[in-house]
XYZ file of C-alpha atoms in Angstrom:
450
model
C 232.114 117.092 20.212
C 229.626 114.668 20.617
C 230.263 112.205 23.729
C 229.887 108.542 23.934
C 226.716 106.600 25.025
C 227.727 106.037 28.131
C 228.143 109.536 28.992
C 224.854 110.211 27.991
C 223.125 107.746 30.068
C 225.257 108.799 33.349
C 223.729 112.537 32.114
C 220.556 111.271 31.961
C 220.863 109.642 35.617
C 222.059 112.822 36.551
C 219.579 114.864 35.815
C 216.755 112.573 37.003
C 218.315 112.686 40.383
C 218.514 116.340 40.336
C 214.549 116.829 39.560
C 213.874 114.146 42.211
C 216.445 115.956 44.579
C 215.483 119.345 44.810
C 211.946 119.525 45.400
C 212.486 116.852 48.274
C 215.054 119.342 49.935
C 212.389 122.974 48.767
C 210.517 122.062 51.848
C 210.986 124.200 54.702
C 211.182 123.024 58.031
C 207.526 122.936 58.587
C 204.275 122.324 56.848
C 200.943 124.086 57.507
C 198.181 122.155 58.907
C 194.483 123.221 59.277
C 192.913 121.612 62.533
C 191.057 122.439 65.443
C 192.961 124.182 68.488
C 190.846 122.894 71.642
C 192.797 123.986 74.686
C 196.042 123.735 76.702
C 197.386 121.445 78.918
C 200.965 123.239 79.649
C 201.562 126.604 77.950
C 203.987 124.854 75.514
C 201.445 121.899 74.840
C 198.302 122.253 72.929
C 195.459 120.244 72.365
C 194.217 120.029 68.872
C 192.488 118.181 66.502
C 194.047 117.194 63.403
C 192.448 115.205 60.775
C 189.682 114.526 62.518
C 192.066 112.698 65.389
C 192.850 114.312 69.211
C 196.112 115.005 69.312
C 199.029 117.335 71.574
C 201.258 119.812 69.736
C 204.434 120.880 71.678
C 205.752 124.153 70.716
C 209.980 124.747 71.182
C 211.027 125.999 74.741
C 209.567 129.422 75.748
C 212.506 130.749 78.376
C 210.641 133.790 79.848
C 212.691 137.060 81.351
C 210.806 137.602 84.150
C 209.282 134.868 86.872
C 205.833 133.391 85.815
C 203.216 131.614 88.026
C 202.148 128.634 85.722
C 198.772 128.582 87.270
C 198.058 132.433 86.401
C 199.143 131.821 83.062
C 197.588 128.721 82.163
C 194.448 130.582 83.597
C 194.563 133.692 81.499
C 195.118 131.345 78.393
C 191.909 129.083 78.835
C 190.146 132.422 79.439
C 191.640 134.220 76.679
C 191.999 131.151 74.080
C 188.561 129.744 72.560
C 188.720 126.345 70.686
C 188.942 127.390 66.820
C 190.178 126.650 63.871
C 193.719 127.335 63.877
C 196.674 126.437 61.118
C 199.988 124.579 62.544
C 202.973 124.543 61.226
C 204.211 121.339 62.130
C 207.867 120.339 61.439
C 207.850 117.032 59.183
C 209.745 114.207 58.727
C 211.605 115.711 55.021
C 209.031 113.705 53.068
C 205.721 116.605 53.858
C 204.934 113.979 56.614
C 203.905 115.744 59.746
C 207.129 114.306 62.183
C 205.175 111.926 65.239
C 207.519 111.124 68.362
C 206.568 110.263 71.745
C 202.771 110.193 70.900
C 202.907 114.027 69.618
C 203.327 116.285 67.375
C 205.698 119.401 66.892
C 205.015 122.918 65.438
C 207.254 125.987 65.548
C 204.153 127.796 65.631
C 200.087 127.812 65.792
C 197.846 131.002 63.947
C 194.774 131.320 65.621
C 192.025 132.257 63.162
C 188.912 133.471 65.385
C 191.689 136.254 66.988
C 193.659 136.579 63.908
C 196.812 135.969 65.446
C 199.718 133.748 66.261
C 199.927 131.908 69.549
C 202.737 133.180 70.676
C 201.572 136.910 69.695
C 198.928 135.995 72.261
C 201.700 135.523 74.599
C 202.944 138.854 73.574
C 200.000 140.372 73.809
C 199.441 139.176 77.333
C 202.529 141.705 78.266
C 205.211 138.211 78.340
C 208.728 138.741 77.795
C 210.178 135.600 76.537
C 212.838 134.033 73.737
C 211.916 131.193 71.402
C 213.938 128.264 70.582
C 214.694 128.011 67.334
C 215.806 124.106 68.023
C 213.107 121.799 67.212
C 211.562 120.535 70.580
C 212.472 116.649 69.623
C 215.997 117.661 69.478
C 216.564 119.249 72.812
C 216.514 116.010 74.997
C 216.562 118.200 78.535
C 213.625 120.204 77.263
C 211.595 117.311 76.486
C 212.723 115.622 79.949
C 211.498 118.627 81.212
C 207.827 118.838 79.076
C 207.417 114.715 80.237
C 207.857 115.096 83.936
C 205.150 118.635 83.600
C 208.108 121.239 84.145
C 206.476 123.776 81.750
C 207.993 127.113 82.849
C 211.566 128.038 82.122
C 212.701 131.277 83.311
C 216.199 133.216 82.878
C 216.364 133.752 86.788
C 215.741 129.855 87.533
C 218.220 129.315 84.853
C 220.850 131.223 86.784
C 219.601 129.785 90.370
C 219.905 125.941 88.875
C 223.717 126.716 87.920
C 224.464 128.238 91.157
C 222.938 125.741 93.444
C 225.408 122.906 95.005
C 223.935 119.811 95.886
C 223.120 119.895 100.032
C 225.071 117.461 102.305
C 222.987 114.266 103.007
C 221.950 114.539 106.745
C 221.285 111.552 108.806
C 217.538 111.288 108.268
C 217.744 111.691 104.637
C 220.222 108.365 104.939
C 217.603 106.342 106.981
C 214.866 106.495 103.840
C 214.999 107.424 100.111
C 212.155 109.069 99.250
C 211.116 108.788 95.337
C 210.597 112.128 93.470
C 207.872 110.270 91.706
C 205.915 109.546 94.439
C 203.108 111.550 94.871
C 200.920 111.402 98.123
C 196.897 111.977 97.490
C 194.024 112.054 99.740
C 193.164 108.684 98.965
C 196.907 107.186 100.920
C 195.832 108.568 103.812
C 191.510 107.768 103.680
C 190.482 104.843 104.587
C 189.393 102.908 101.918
C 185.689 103.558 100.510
C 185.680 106.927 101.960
C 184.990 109.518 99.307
C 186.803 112.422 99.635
C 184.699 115.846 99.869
C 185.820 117.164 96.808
C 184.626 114.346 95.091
C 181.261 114.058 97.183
C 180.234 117.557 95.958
C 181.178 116.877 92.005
C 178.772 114.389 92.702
C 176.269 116.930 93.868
C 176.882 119.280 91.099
C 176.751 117.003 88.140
C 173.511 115.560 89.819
C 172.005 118.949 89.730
C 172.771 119.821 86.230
C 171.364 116.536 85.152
C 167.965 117.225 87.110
C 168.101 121.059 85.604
C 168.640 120.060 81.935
C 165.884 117.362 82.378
C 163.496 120.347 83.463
C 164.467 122.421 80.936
C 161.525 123.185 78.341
C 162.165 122.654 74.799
C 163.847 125.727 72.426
C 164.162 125.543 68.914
C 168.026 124.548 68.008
C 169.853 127.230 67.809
C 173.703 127.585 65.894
C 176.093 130.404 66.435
C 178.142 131.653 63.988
C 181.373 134.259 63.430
C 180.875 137.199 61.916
C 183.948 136.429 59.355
C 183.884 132.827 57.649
C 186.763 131.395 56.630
C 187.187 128.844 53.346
C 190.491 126.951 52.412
C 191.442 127.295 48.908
C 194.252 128.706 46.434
C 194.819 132.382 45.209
C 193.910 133.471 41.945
C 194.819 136.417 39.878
C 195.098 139.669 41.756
C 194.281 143.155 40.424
C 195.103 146.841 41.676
C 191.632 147.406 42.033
C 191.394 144.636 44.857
C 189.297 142.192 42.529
C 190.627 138.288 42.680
C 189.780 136.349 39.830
C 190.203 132.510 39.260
C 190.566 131.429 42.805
C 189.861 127.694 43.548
C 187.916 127.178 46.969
C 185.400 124.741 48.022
C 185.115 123.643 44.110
C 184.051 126.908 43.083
C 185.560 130.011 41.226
C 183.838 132.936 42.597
C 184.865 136.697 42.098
C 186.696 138.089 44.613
C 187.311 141.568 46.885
C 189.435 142.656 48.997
C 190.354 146.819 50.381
C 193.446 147.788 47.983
C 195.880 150.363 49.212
C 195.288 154.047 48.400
C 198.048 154.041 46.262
C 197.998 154.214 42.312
C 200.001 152.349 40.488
C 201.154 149.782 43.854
C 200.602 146.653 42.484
C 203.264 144.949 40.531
C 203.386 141.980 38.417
C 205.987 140.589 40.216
C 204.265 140.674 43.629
C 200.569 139.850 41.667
C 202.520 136.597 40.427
C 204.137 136.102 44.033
C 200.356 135.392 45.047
C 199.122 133.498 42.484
C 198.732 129.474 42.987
C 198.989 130.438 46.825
C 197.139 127.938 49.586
C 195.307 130.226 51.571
C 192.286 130.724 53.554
C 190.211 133.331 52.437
C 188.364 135.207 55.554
C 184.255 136.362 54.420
C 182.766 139.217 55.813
C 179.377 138.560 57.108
C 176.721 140.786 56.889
C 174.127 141.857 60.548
C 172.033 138.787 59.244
C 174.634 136.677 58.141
C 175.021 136.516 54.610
C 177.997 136.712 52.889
C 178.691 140.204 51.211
C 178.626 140.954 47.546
C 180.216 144.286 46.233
C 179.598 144.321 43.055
C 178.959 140.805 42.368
C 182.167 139.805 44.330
C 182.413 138.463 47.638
C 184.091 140.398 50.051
C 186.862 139.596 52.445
C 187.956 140.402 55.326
C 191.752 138.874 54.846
C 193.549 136.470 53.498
C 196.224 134.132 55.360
C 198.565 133.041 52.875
C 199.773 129.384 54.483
C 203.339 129.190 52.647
C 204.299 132.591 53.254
C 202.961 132.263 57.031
C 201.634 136.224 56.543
C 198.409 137.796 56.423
C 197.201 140.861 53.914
C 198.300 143.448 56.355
C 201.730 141.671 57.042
C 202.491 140.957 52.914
C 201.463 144.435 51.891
C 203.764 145.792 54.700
C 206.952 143.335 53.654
C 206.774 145.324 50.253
C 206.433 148.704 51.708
C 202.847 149.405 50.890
C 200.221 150.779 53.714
C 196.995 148.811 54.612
C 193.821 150.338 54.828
C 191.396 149.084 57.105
C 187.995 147.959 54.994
C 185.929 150.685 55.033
C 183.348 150.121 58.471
C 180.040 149.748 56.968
C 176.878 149.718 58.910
C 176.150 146.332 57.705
C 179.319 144.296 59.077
C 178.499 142.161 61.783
C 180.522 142.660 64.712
C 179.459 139.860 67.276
C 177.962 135.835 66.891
C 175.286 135.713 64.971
C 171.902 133.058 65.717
C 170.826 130.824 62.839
C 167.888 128.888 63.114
C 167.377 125.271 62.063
C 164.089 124.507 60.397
C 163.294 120.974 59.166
C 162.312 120.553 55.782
C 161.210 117.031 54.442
C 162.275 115.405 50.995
C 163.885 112.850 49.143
C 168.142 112.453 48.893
C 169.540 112.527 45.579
C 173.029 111.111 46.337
C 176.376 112.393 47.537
C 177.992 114.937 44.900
C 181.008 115.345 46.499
C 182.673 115.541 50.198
C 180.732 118.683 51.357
C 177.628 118.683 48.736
C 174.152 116.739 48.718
C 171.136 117.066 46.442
C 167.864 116.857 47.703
C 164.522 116.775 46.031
C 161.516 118.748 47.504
C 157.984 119.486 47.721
C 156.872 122.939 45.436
C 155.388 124.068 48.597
C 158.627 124.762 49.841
C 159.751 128.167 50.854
C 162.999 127.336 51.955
C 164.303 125.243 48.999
C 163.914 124.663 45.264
C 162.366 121.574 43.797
C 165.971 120.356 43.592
C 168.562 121.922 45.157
C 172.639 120.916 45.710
C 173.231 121.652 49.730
C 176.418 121.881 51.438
C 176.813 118.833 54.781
C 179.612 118.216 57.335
C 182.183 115.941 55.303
C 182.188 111.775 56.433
C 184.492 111.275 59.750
C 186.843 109.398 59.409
C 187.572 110.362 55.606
C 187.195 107.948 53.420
C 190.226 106.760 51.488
C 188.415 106.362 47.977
C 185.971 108.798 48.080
C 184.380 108.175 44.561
C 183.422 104.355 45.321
C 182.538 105.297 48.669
C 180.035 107.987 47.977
C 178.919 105.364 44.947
C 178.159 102.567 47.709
C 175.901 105.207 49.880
C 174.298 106.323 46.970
C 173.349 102.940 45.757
C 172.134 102.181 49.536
C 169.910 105.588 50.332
C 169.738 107.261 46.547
C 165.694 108.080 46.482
C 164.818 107.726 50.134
C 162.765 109.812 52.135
C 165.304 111.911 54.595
C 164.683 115.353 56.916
C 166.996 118.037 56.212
C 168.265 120.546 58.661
C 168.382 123.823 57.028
C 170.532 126.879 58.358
C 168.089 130.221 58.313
C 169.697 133.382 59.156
C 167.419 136.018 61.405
C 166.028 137.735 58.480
C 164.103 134.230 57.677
C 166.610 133.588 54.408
C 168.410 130.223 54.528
C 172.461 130.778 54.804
C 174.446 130.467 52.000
C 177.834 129.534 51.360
C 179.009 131.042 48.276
C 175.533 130.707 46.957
C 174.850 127.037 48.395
C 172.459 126.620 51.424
C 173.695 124.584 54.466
C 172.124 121.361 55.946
C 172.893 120.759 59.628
C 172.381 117.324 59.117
C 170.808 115.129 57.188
C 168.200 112.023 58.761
C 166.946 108.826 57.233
C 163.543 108.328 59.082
C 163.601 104.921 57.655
C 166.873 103.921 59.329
C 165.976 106.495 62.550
C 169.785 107.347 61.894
C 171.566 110.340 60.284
C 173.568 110.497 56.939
C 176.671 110.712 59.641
C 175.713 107.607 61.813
C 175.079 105.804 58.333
C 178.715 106.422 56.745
C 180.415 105.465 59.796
C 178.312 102.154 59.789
C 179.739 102.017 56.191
C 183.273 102.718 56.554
C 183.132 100.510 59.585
C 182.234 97.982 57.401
C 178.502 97.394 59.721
C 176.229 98.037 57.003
C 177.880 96.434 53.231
């Protein structure tokens, strides 16, 4: 039976607000981040940088079994806890906006990336007992009373003790003067004023004598540090039982991929091999002694993979379908600890912005470093640009053909490093300008040079 018009157009409005519908409610109650974890200013707060701004992270409430001295822990976590890149998975507002309240943000979580774990497996790992909220922080109004006034540590006996307690009879004294709980007494309400307190007086002393020791400290050639894994943002391509990945997209390349299979014939199946595909990831690099990136069999190697949606690692998705990991196979080349690069200057001409992360340079035939021309990989404009394509048009047009000094990344074996095949510039500098290709897109963006 064939139904009237108007049917068909309340159909058609039907299923337009079913399409738009469902994907807005397929997000999950977070969204991955990559950013920077610095340090911590509370065991529940972090400091991070996200998007190239400073900004705190509050976890949900921690409510540990046994007592904890905040100062111990805090401690062991600034010891134990480098800054690194980390992922957060930041609850949103139900648009894939990262949700802002109170000048932070919130994540039910944080994976650390130089220790290859979660933050709160750190915890674990420190010997903590503890339960995790599965509330939100924003939503629990006493917890966040508590995170504002600095009352980081919840435990289950202080729990019990705050139940139990009955509020003391007022004595006499207490009814002469109200003293506020916010009013905190320092050395300087009780020194007279312009008197520097000792404390102070010998940060004064110290910082002095670090200035006068780095003045009379003799020139070294710059040195970088680097991990002995790398890791690269990108998306998953086509996995095969053999370990090879084929047709992954990360940082604008394709390359052939490796990672240790399990022992197991036959374990891979299509399902699971199409579970993977299209996945945002970041793909970990094994570096070699002298810090190359290894090639088995003209695939780069890995490490691991993180797989962002699924919030797992290889070992962790291989497990959830029953399969055993094996451990890549401990060759004599891996590097196990930081690795020095030098930074050698080599002189040339720019040839223009190519994209974000890429630069080409023109250069001398005398070169052993470079090619005549060569496409190098630089640190990305801060802040990002909005339009990148008419920005990078606009600095081309300005610096296109000028003379510049490039910083180039050598590894210890004298070979420049490489990035999936591209060599690395430290930084780029106009000697014309006396200013780097940094200082001059800020100027730029800031609108001080047009």
């Amino acid at each position: 039976m064939r139904l009237p018009r108007p049917y068909h157009a309340l159909s058609l409005l039907g299923a337009m607000l079913f399409c738009f519908i469902i994907p807005a409610f397929s997000l999950g109650p977070t969204i991955p981040q990559t950013g920077i974890f610095e340090t911590i200013s509370s065991h529940q707060i972090i400091q991070a940088k996200i998007d190239d701004k400073n900004e705190q992270v509050c976890l949900p409430k921690i409510e540990f079994q046994d007592e904890v001295d905040d100062r111990e822990l805090k401690k062991k976590l600034k010891e134990g806890l480098d800054s690194q890149e980390a992922i957060f998975h930041l609850y949103h507002d139900g648009l894939g906006r990262p949700k802002k309240q109170g000048g932070m943000l919130y994540a039910s979580d944080v994976y650390l990336k130089s220790i290859k774990m979660t933050y709160t497996g750190f915890l674990r790992k420190l010997g903590l007992k503890f339960k995790m909220s599965k509330t939100p922080p924003y939503e629990d109004k006493n917890y966040m009373r508590g995170v504002l006034y600095n009352r980081h540590i919840v435990t289950e006996t202080e729990k019990a003790k705050k139940e139990a307690e009955k509020k003391p009879a007022k004595s006499k004294d207490s009814d002469k003067k109200e003293v506020s709980a916010m009013r905190v007494t320092t050395i300087w309400d009780v020194l007279p004023k312009g008197v520097i307190p000792p404390s102070i007086r010998r940060q004064h002393r110290e910082i002095e004598e670090r200035i006068k020791a780095l003045k009379s400290r003799p020139y070294k050639a710059e040195i970088v540090k680097i991990d002995p894994v790398r890791w690269a943002s990108g998306k998953m391509g086509t996995l095969t039982s053999d370990g090879t990945i084929t047709g992954s997209y990360l940082e604008g390349q394709k390359p052939s991929l490796f990672i240790t299979p399990p022992d197991e014939p036959g374990w891979l199946s299509p399902e699971m091999a199409a579970e993977l595909k299209g996945q945002p990831c970041e793909f970990v690099f094994q570096l070699n002694r002298q810090g190359h990136e290894i090639l088995t069999n003209k695939r780069y190697f890995l490490r691991d993979i993180y797989f962002k949606n699924l919030k797992m690692d290889w070992r962790e998705w291989l497990e959830k379908h029953g399969k055993s990991f094996e451990d890549p196979a401990n060759r004599n080349d891996f590097a196990t600890s930081t690795i020095d690069l030098e930074v050698k200057l080599v002189s040339g001409k720019f040839l223009g912005m190519k994209a974000v992360v890429l630069c080409g340079g023109s250069f001398s035939a005398d070169e052993e470093l470079v090619k005549e021309s060569e496409i190098l990989r630089i640190f990305p404009p801060r802040p990002k640009p909005r339009k990148f394509v008419s920005f990078a048009r606009r600095f081309n047009q300005l610096f296109k053909g000028k003379a510049a000094d490039f910083s180039i990344l050598v590894c210890p074996d004298g070979a420049p490093y490489t990035e999936l095949g591209q060599k690395r510039a430290r930084r780029v500098y106009f000697p014309e300008k006396k200013s780097t290709m940094q200082m001059l897109q800020y100027q730029l963006l800031s609108g001080k040079i047009k």
